[in-house]
Each structure stands twice: as structure tokens, then as C-alpha cells.
Amino acid sequence: MDDAMRAAFEALPFVRGMVRMCSDGWERGWHERNGGNASYRLTEGEAEHVRALHAGEPGAWAPLGVEVPEVAGALFLVTATGSFMRNVADDPSRALGIVEVDGAGGAWRTLCGFSGGGRPTSEFAGHLLIHAARLQAHDAGECDAPASGADEPRVLYHAHPVPVIALAKVLPPDARTLTRALWRAMTECVMVFPEGVGCVGLEVPGSLELARASAEQARRHAAVIWAHHGLLSTGATFDDAFGHMHAIVKAAEIHNAARMMAGGRVEAGGSAYTGSGVAAAGARMMAAGEDAAFPYDLTDEGLRTLARGLGVTLNGDFIGDSRCAPGPSAQARQQTLERLEDELDARDLREAVEQDDGRRVPWSAAKRDLDLS
């Protein structure tokens, strides 16, 4: 690749978007050594531009080891195998490349990039299977996929964020358990991933077994946790995919921090806690049929209230009958969130005056002592 071609490659908007996403992930500590990878499916207009830009001979066809007809003929920007995310911004034309998938969806060849003689990530076949699964979900207009008419999913981002890997070591590695822990970590999660988060158990990195299991989960979820390995996130744009992952990582951090504050071990019903006030709070949640991890956790009813206010539909497999009609407006959703925050603040203040021996300070007296009206 000559200097002019390198400059043209690195100036492509989607290349700049990939560089920023990789750099942001590196700066957050999500990529050790050559850990993680990413790919982007070009639009038809972008693909035509790249083909016109590329004047040299394309590389030789190489088999994928699997056929993915859903992406036959498509062009993908993809990270190079063995590349370090910390180096992507320094030399994009070496760390990234644009490859073409053949007409049967079973082979690929390099069009440009990979200036050091590189090739796509070892998990490229898995990327294509997951891209195909997200496309199928989108085209089918399924309730837990992007709505029909919305932008097609094009970005797949995989990283190794510590909080998510740790979360799947202290909770059972299944989608329902992990999703409920993440939903309950902060209110934002209900809006960002109402369909939940998928999960795949231990599989060999780069294997077709991991690829196929991930694609199956991707038909229902925009993000999938790989137990003992990491997290993958998909989206229509680089911001969508990165933001989805960022929200999940932050929720896992909150859960893990709360778990440490609670003494490490957390059991439903508050039985792992000391102090009758805390244990009683957990017992009340159990009596109400909740399986919350913490005594003052978000309840299922709280999650449903959030979903109604935000106009989203929660995955019924993870919360029961949660089909929620869309809210009337963004203003109404904001008002609902503000009211919920006020109610939670008031509840927390009431709970704060409860003593560990179970005695309560009268609310009227507490307001007077705290100089509240």
C-alpha cells in the first residue's frame, strides 16, 4: 500500500470511527495485549467507493471454514489477527483491513489495509455468523431486535472488560441471571438493553463452536457475554455498539461494588447480611416473590414501572409478563423517572433511620431531627 492509498484508507469516515472505538476501549482497560477485535459491514455506497479507490489486485481467496450466505458479497472493515488495540490509532492501515466476502459467503479476500501482510481476526468467521444473525433478527422485526425500518446493525465489537468477566464467575453463566443482575444495577439498563444480554458458556476462543453458540444468542440479544472470556456488542453505529458495551460494563461494576460493600457473598433474602434491619428488608423482598441480590435492590415491579415510563418492552422470559405499552412522550418518560427518583430518595431516607436492633425512629421525629419540612 503506497502513501497515497494509505492516506485515502485512513481518511475514510468508517475507518476513523473504528479507530476511535478501539482507542476508547483500550483507554478503559478492556483490551490486554492483543485481546479483543471488531468488524464493520460497509454500506453499498461505502463499498462502491472502496472498490473505485482500490486500484491494485485483491488478495487471494481464503476459506472461512463456514458458509454465511446472508453476507455474501459484502465488504467488511476488520481488525487484524494479533493486533493490539493500543496500536490501532498509531497505524490504522496495518491494524485494520477491508475484506470482501465471496458470492457464496464461504471465502474472503483482502482489498486494502493489512499493510504488514496481516489477515482478519481469528474470530472473523464468528463475526460473520453474528452479523448474519443480527441481520435476520432485524429483517424479521422481532420485538427484541431493532424495529423494522431502523438502521441495520453493522458493527460488532468484542472486548475483555474485567467487571463483566468477574460477574460471570460469581453468578451462574446464564442469560436470565446475568440480565436481571445488570437490569437492577441502574435504571439506564432497562432502556439500553430491554431484550436482555445473552450468554455463552466456556468455549475455545476463535472456535466454530463459540461462533455458532454466539450467533444463536445474537438472534435474541444485541450483546452476548462469553463466560471466562469477555463480551461482544453489536449496533447500527460505532457509538451504538460501544455505548451498549459501556452500559453493560458500568452495570457490572455497580453490581460488583455493591457485592463487595455487602461483604462479598450475597444471597436472596438478605441471609448473608448482618443486622436485623438489613435482613428484614431482604426478607420483605423474598416475601413479595423477589429474588433480588441486595436488600434495597430494584424489584420486578420497579423494573416494570421503569419500562412503562420509558416506553420499552422487557424480555418476558427474564421478568414474566412484562409487555409494556410505549409511553406517551419523552417528556412523560422524564417525569416518570424524576418521580421514581424522588420516591426512592424518600424510601432510602426512611430506611436510614432504622436501627440494627430493629427499633424504628418515628418518621415525624426523624424529619424534625433532620430539619425536614
Short mmCIF file of C-alpha atoms in Angstrom, two decimals, residues 28 42 52 108 156 166 185 250 315 356:
data_model
loop_
_atom_site.label_atom_id
_atom_site.label_comp_id
_atom_site.label_asym_id
_atom_site.label_seq_id
_atom_site.Cartn_x
_atom_site.Cartn_y
_atom_site.Cartn_z
CA ARG A 28 -10.80 1.90 29.55
CA LEU A 42 -19.88 -1.40 4.82
CA ALA A 52 -13.28 2.55 -7.01
CA TRP A 108 -12.78 -13.86 1.86
CA LEU A 156 -19.60 -5.94 16.09
CA ALA A 166 -15.81 -11.25 37.06
CA ALA A 185 -27.77 -2.27 38.81
CA LYS A 250 -20.76 0.01 34.15
CA ASN A 315 -37.87 -9.63 27.73
CA ASP A 356 -29.72 -2.53 63.59
#
